């Protein structure tokens, strides 16, 4: 499983900077993974009723990609996302463990968070917000709602919008880091909502504020 190479391929195709990368998994062996890329950019959208007017600028929709690589333990998935985040210069990786949200008493917030994690939005807006190449996304959502899911997120420096503002002494000039990633995966903790932060970046100098 090489999420880093997948991201590089998508970045080369889109030719746009990334604001964030998220990966969602159902904690069941060999289930598909959902990789979502959030781009920074705009596209021209003509006004159908008024074609003579200047087209509106609309945000470029995110991309959702299904990964079908086989895996047995969640640590394998986590190692792949940590490796990608490390090489792309992210300051940290945030992991969220969510319980199932279909049981009696589950809150609306939990159900909404589950839909967002699998890129499901209002049908009228979904095509504007996401371009999906994930044919099993509905099934992934239903299983995640039934048994729970894990979501990782990081903000890349290399190939991202943060390259000009990053303060991190572990980065090369272009915002990358040389592999391997020294941070190791951690076992899942479980619970209603459990968050874990993997710190990748480091500052070894004093920053003077102007």
mmCIF file of C-alpha atoms in Angstrom, residues 43 120-130:
data_model
loop_
_atom_site.group_PDB
_atom_site.id
_atom_site.type_symbol
_atom_site.label_atom_id
_atom_site.label_comp_id
_atom_site.label_asym_id
_atom_site.label_seq_id
_atom_site.Cartn_x
_atom_site.Cartn_y
_atom_site.Cartn_z
ATOM 1 C CA UNK A 43 -13.034 26.886 -12.056
ATOM 2 C CA UNK A 120 -21.714 12.020 1.274
ATOM 3 C CA UNK A 121 -23.376 15.408 1.046
ATOM 4 C CA UNK A 122 -26.737 16.790 0.043
ATOM 5 C CA UNK A 123 -27.545 15.265 -3.358
ATOM 6 C CA UNK A 124 -28.086 18.684 -4.909
ATOM 7 C CA UNK A 125 -24.564 19.761 -3.923
ATOM 8 C CA UNK A 126 -22.581 16.537 -4.066
ATOM 9 C CA UNK A 127 -21.457 16.884 -7.687
ATOM 10 C CA UNK A 128 -20.243 20.410 -6.958
ATOM 11 C CA UNK A 129 -18.309 19.360 -3.862
ATOM 12 C CA UNK A 130 -16.784 16.028 -4.851
#
